[in-house]
C-alpha cells in the first residue's frame, strides 16, 4: 500500500537526504520453478517489482516490427544505440517514465526480470543503459533465454550500464542481476560493471534478490572476469572461484540461512517444491511476513507471474497486476496472439517529445503518470484501508474475478483450445472488469 505520509514528502530536499542515508539496498524479488518442482510440466516465472512508493508502473504492449533504416539509432532511456533489423512483440511492466522495463515477456515465451545489486565494483555515475533497458532489449531481440542473455551481455560490453534509476532528484543507481526464462530452461545473469557471470538452471527452483547469488556454479562468464578480480586483490587465483564472494562482501556459506528476502524467497519456493503452480507463485508474491510483498518508502508497485508450458502447442500465459500491493490487486492474464488490442487502461499519459528524462531531472518535474486502472485502484485503497463491510465486499469481488480468470486460463491449458478472437481483448477486458469493481464500490 502507498504510504501517503511518506510519498507526499518525496520531493522535499531534507527528506530525500535523510531517505538516502537510511535506505538499505532493496528492490525486487524474481523467482522461477521448473519441473520436477512444478506440476503439469510447466515452468513458472514470477516477479515483484519494488520501487519508490509514488512511482506509477504501466503494462504496455509493443508489436513485432521490421526496421529497414538501420542508420536510425534507437533511443533508450538515456542513450542511443544501434537498431537491429527485427524486434519481437513484447508485453512489459515498466515505470512509466522510462523506456525499458522491470519485467516482461515476448512472443516466443521468454520472460525477464531484473534486480538491483551492489558490490565491490563501483557503480558508474555516467548515463548508459539502465538494467531496465537491458530487460526490454533482451526481450525484443532474443527468442530463447540464452539468446536474450547473449543480447544483454553484448550490449553491456558495448554500451555499459549506468544512470539514475529513479525519476526526480533522488539518485538511485545500481548494477543489475537478471533472471531469464523460457519454455525449457532459465538463466541467472549477474553483473558488476561490465563483468558478469551466468548460471544455467534446468530443473528445480531458483530465485534472485538484491545480492549476488552465483557462487561456484558458473556456466558462462566474462572472459576477463577472474583476471580482473585477481588484479584487484579480491581473489588469490588459487582457491575455488566464488563469484558472489569475490565481487561482493557476502559470506556465501551463510547465504541460505541469513535473514533477508533472498533466503525467505528460497524457503517459500522449497516449501512448495514438487507442487508449484502459478497460484503458488501468486501467493509467494503476496507474502508480507517474508518482506517479499514490500511496504514503505519502497513498495511492491507491480507484479508478474508467467506460465511457460514445455509443450510448444500450448500458449504461454502472463499475468500482470499493473497496480501496487499484489495482496490487494488482481492478476490479469495476457496471451500473445495477432492483432492484440492496445492496453489503454494500463498505459500512462504521454507527454511532448521535449519532455525528456534529462529535463525532468534537471527541473524536478514529475508529471502525473497515473493510468486509468492505477487511479481507480488508488481510490479503492482508501476504502480498503477502513476495513468496512464495503471493503470486504470489494475484496471478495476482486478475489472472485481473479479465481474466474485463473479457472479460464487453466481450462485453456488443459483443453488445448484458445479462442483467438476473444484473446485479442483479453487483458483489456480484464482491466475493464477490475475497474468496474472499483467504481461500484467507490461511488456507492
mmCIF file with all atom_site columns, C-alpha atoms in Angstrom, residues 163-253:
data_model
loop_
_atom_site.group_PDB
_atom_site.id
_atom_site.type_symbol
_atom_site.label_atom_id
_atom_site.label_alt_id
_atom_site.label_comp_id
_atom_site.label_asym_id
_atom_site.label_entity_id
_atom_site.label_seq_id
_atom_site.pdbx_PDB_ins_code
_atom_site.Cartn_x
_atom_site.Cartn_y
_atom_site.Cartn_z
_atom_site.occupancy
_atom_site.B_iso_or_equiv
_atom_site.pdbx_formal_charge
_atom_site.auth_seq_id
_atom_site.auth_comp_id
_atom_site.auth_asym_id
_atom_site.auth_atom_id
_atom_site.pdbx_PDB_model_num
ATOM 1  C CA . UNK A 1 163 ? 22.416 6.276   -14.869 1.00 0.00 ? 163 UNK A CA 1
ATOM 2  C CA . UNK A 1 164 ? 19.796 7.300   -12.345 1.00 0.00 ? 164 UNK A CA 1
ATOM 3  C CA . UNK A 1 165 ? 17.126 4.627   -11.942 1.00 0.00 ? 165 UNK A CA 1
ATOM 4  C CA . UNK A 1 166 ? 14.672 6.996   -10.273 1.00 0.00 ? 166 UNK A CA 1
ATOM 5  C CA . UNK A 1 167 ? 12.619 9.858   -11.669 1.00 0.00 ? 167 UNK A CA 1
ATOM 6  C CA . UNK A 1 168 ? 13.229 13.133  -9.877  1.00 0.00 ? 168 UNK A CA 1
ATOM 7  C CA . UNK A 1 169 ? 16.050 14.344  -7.684  1.00 0.00 ? 169 UNK A CA 1
ATOM 8  C CA . UNK A 1 170 ? 16.690 11.226  -5.659  1.00 0.00 ? 170 UNK A CA 1
ATOM 9  C CA . UNK A 1 171 ? 19.750 9.465   -7.094  1.00 0.00 ? 171 UNK A CA 1
ATOM 10 C CA . UNK A 1 172 ? 19.321 5.686   -7.141  1.00 0.00 ? 172 UNK A CA 1
ATOM 11 C CA . UNK A 1 173 ? 21.896 3.777   -9.199  1.00 0.00 ? 173 UNK A CA 1
ATOM 12 C CA . UNK A 1 174 ? 22.978 0.162   -9.181  1.00 0.00 ? 174 UNK A CA 1
ATOM 13 C CA . UNK A 1 175 ? 24.340 -2.798  -11.084 1.00 0.00 ? 175 UNK A CA 1
ATOM 14 C CA . UNK A 1 176 ? 21.921 -5.490  -12.193 1.00 0.00 ? 176 UNK A CA 1
ATOM 15 C CA . UNK A 1 177 ? 21.156 -9.149  -11.990 1.00 0.00 ? 177 UNK A CA 1
ATOM 16 C CA . UNK A 1 178 ? 18.657 -10.866 -14.285 1.00 0.00 ? 178 UNK A CA 1
ATOM 17 C CA . UNK A 1 179 ? 16.529 -13.992 -14.236 1.00 0.00 ? 179 UNK A CA 1
ATOM 18 C CA . UNK A 1 180 ? 15.776 -15.086 -17.810 1.00 0.00 ? 180 UNK A CA 1
ATOM 19 C CA . UNK A 1 181 ? 13.435 -17.996 -18.523 1.00 0.00 ? 181 UNK A CA 1
ATOM 20 C CA . UNK A 1 182 ? 11.815 -19.712 -21.493 1.00 0.00 ? 182 UNK A CA 1
ATOM 21 C CA . UNK A 1 183 ? 9.849  -22.927 -22.026 1.00 0.00 ? 183 UNK A CA 1
ATOM 22 C CA . UNK A 1 184 ? 12.898 -25.144 -21.493 1.00 0.00 ? 184 UNK A CA 1
ATOM 23 C CA . UNK A 1 185 ? 15.341 -23.551 -19.073 1.00 0.00 ? 185 UNK A CA 1
ATOM 24 C CA . UNK A 1 186 ? 16.335 -20.484 -17.103 1.00 0.00 ? 186 UNK A CA 1
ATOM 25 C CA . UNK A 1 187 ? 19.498 -18.443 -16.715 1.00 0.00 ? 187 UNK A CA 1
ATOM 26 C CA . UNK A 1 188 ? 20.713 -16.280 -13.855 1.00 0.00 ? 188 UNK A CA 1
ATOM 27 C CA . UNK A 1 189 ? 22.893 -13.420 -15.095 1.00 0.00 ? 189 UNK A CA 1
ATOM 28 C CA . UNK A 1 190 ? 24.654 -11.254 -12.502 1.00 0.00 ? 190 UNK A CA 1
ATOM 29 C CA . UNK A 1 191 ? 26.806 -8.228  -13.247 1.00 0.00 ? 191 UNK A CA 1
ATOM 30 C CA . UNK A 1 192 ? 29.406 -5.981  -11.655 1.00 0.00 ? 192 UNK A CA 1
ATOM 31 C CA . UNK A 1 193 ? 30.073 -3.119  -14.048 1.00 0.00 ? 193 UNK A CA 1
ATOM 32 C CA . UNK A 1 194 ? 30.938 -4.781  -17.359 1.00 0.00 ? 194 UNK A CA 1
ATOM 33 C CA . UNK A 1 195 ? 31.907 -8.064  -15.682 1.00 0.00 ? 195 UNK A CA 1
ATOM 34 C CA . UNK A 1 196 ? 29.378 -10.854 -15.378 1.00 0.00 ? 196 UNK A CA 1
ATOM 35 C CA . UNK A 1 197 ? 28.711 -14.483 -14.557 1.00 0.00 ? 197 UNK A CA 1
ATOM 36 C CA . UNK A 1 198 ? 25.811 -16.689 -15.654 1.00 0.00 ? 198 UNK A CA 1
ATOM 37 C CA . UNK A 1 199 ? 24.317 -19.849 -14.195 1.00 0.00 ? 199 UNK A CA 1
ATOM 38 C CA . UNK A 1 200 ? 22.076 -22.216 -16.156 1.00 0.00 ? 200 UNK A CA 1
ATOM 39 C CA . UNK A 1 201 ? 19.042 -23.618 -14.344 1.00 0.00 ? 201 UNK A CA 1
ATOM 40 C CA . UNK A 1 202 ? 17.474 -26.711 -15.894 1.00 0.00 ? 202 UNK A CA 1
ATOM 41 C CA . UNK A 1 203 ? 15.354 -28.042 -13.032 1.00 0.00 ? 203 UNK A CA 1
ATOM 42 C CA . UNK A 1 204 ? 14.108 -27.260 -9.542  1.00 0.00 ? 204 UNK A CA 1
ATOM 43 C CA . UNK A 1 205 ? 13.760 -23.740 -8.143  1.00 0.00 ? 205 UNK A CA 1
ATOM 44 C CA . UNK A 1 206 ? 15.851 -20.577 -8.146  1.00 0.00 ? 206 UNK A CA 1
ATOM 45 C CA . UNK A 1 207 ? 15.366 -17.013 -7.014  1.00 0.00 ? 207 UNK A CA 1
ATOM 46 C CA . UNK A 1 208 ? 17.292 -13.755 -7.050  1.00 0.00 ? 208 UNK A CA 1
ATOM 47 C CA . UNK A 1 209 ? 17.037 -10.656 -4.893  1.00 0.00 ? 209 UNK A CA 1
ATOM 48 C CA . UNK A 1 210 ? 19.247 -7.662  -4.144  1.00 0.00 ? 210 UNK A CA 1
ATOM 49 C CA . UNK A 1 211 ? 22.506 -9.539  -3.794  1.00 0.00 ? 211 UNK A CA 1
ATOM 50 C CA . UNK A 1 212 ? 24.831 -11.532 -5.970  1.00 0.00 ? 212 UNK A CA 1
ATOM 51 C CA . UNK A 1 213 ? 23.905 -15.197 -5.647  1.00 0.00 ? 213 UNK A CA 1
ATOM 52 C CA . UNK A 1 214 ? 26.023 -17.078 -8.205  1.00 0.00 ? 214 UNK A CA 1
ATOM 53 C CA . UNK A 1 215 ? 28.757 -18.833 -6.253  1.00 0.00 ? 215 UNK A CA 1
ATOM 54 C CA . UNK A 1 216 ? 30.914 -21.582 -7.805  1.00 0.00 ? 216 UNK A CA 1
ATOM 55 C CA . UNK A 1 217 ? 28.469 -22.951 -10.403 1.00 0.00 ? 217 UNK A CA 1
ATOM 56 C CA . UNK A 1 218 ? 29.353 -20.672 -13.296 1.00 0.00 ? 218 UNK A CA 1
ATOM 57 C CA . UNK A 1 219 ? 28.281 -21.845 -16.748 1.00 0.00 ? 219 UNK A CA 1
ATOM 58 C CA . UNK A 1 220 ? 29.278 -18.724 -18.686 1.00 0.00 ? 220 UNK A CA 1
ATOM 59 C CA . UNK A 1 221 ? 31.304 -15.648 -17.779 1.00 0.00 ? 221 UNK A CA 1
ATOM 60 C CA . UNK A 1 222 ? 33.038 -12.517 -18.985 1.00 0.00 ? 222 UNK A CA 1
ATOM 61 C CA . UNK A 1 223 ? 36.406 -13.647 -20.390 1.00 0.00 ? 223 UNK A CA 1
ATOM 62 C CA . UNK A 1 224 ? 38.364 -11.279 -18.148 1.00 0.00 ? 224 UNK A CA 1
ATOM 63 C CA . UNK A 1 225 ? 36.219 -11.617 -15.012 1.00 0.00 ? 225 UNK A CA 1
ATOM 64 C CA . UNK A 1 226 ? 38.644 -13.751 -12.990 1.00 0.00 ? 226 UNK A CA 1
ATOM 65 C CA . UNK A 1 227 ? 41.754 -11.897 -14.093 1.00 0.00 ? 227 UNK A CA 1
ATOM 66 C CA . UNK A 1 228 ? 40.201 -8.546  -13.135 1.00 0.00 ? 228 UNK A CA 1
ATOM 67 C CA . UNK A 1 229 ? 39.284 -9.872  -9.685  1.00 0.00 ? 229 UNK A CA 1
ATOM 68 C CA . UNK A 1 230 ? 42.842 -11.125 -9.247  1.00 0.00 ? 230 UNK A CA 1
ATOM 69 C CA . UNK A 1 231 ? 44.282 -7.757  -10.245 1.00 0.00 ? 231 UNK A CA 1
ATOM 70 C CA . UNK A 1 232 ? 42.087 -6.009  -7.681  1.00 0.00 ? 232 UNK A CA 1
ATOM 71 C CA . UNK A 1 233 ? 43.186 -8.388  -4.944  1.00 0.00 ? 233 UNK A CA 1
ATOM 72 C CA . UNK A 1 234 ? 39.704 -9.869  -4.498  1.00 0.00 ? 234 UNK A CA 1
ATOM 73 C CA . UNK A 1 235 ? 40.811 -13.393 -5.460  1.00 0.00 ? 235 UNK A CA 1
ATOM 74 C CA . UNK A 1 236 ? 44.157 -15.082 -4.962  1.00 0.00 ? 236 UNK A CA 1
ATOM 75 C CA . UNK A 1 237 ? 43.886 -17.230 -8.109  1.00 0.00 ? 237 UNK A CA 1
ATOM 76 C CA . UNK A 1 238 ? 44.292 -20.459 -6.134  1.00 0.00 ? 238 UNK A CA 1
ATOM 77 C CA . UNK A 1 239 ? 41.124 -21.179 -4.184  1.00 0.00 ? 239 UNK A CA 1
ATOM 78 C CA . UNK A 1 240 ? 37.911 -22.126 -5.983  1.00 0.00 ? 240 UNK A CA 1
ATOM 79 C CA . UNK A 1 241 ? 36.390 -19.061 -7.645  1.00 0.00 ? 241 UNK A CA 1
ATOM 80 C CA . UNK A 1 242 ? 33.145 -17.872 -5.993  1.00 0.00 ? 242 UNK A CA 1
ATOM 81 C CA . UNK A 1 243 ? 31.555 -15.025 -7.962  1.00 0.00 ? 243 UNK A CA 1
ATOM 82 C CA . UNK A 1 244 ? 29.301 -13.667 -5.194  1.00 0.00 ? 244 UNK A CA 1
ATOM 83 C CA . UNK A 1 245 ? 32.042 -13.861 -2.556  1.00 0.00 ? 245 UNK A CA 1
ATOM 84 C CA . UNK A 1 246 ? 34.610 -12.275 -4.876  1.00 0.00 ? 246 UNK A CA 1
ATOM 85 C CA . UNK A 1 247 ? 32.584 -9.400  -6.334  1.00 0.00 ? 247 UNK A CA 1
ATOM 86 C CA . UNK A 1 248 ? 30.575 -8.551  -3.229  1.00 0.00 ? 248 UNK A CA 1
ATOM 87 C CA . UNK A 1 249 ? 31.044 -8.729  0.527   1.00 0.00 ? 249 UNK A CA 1
ATOM 88 C CA . UNK A 1 250 ? 28.870 -11.802 1.082   1.00 0.00 ? 250 UNK A CA 1
ATOM 89 C CA . UNK A 1 251 ? 29.742 -14.780 3.193   1.00 0.00 ? 251 UNK A CA 1
ATOM 90 C CA . UNK A 1 252 ? 28.204 -17.204 0.725   1.00 0.00 ? 252 UNK A CA 1
ATOM 91 C CA . UNK A 1 253 ? 28.450 -20.079 3.194   1.00 0.00 ? 253 UNK A CA 1
#
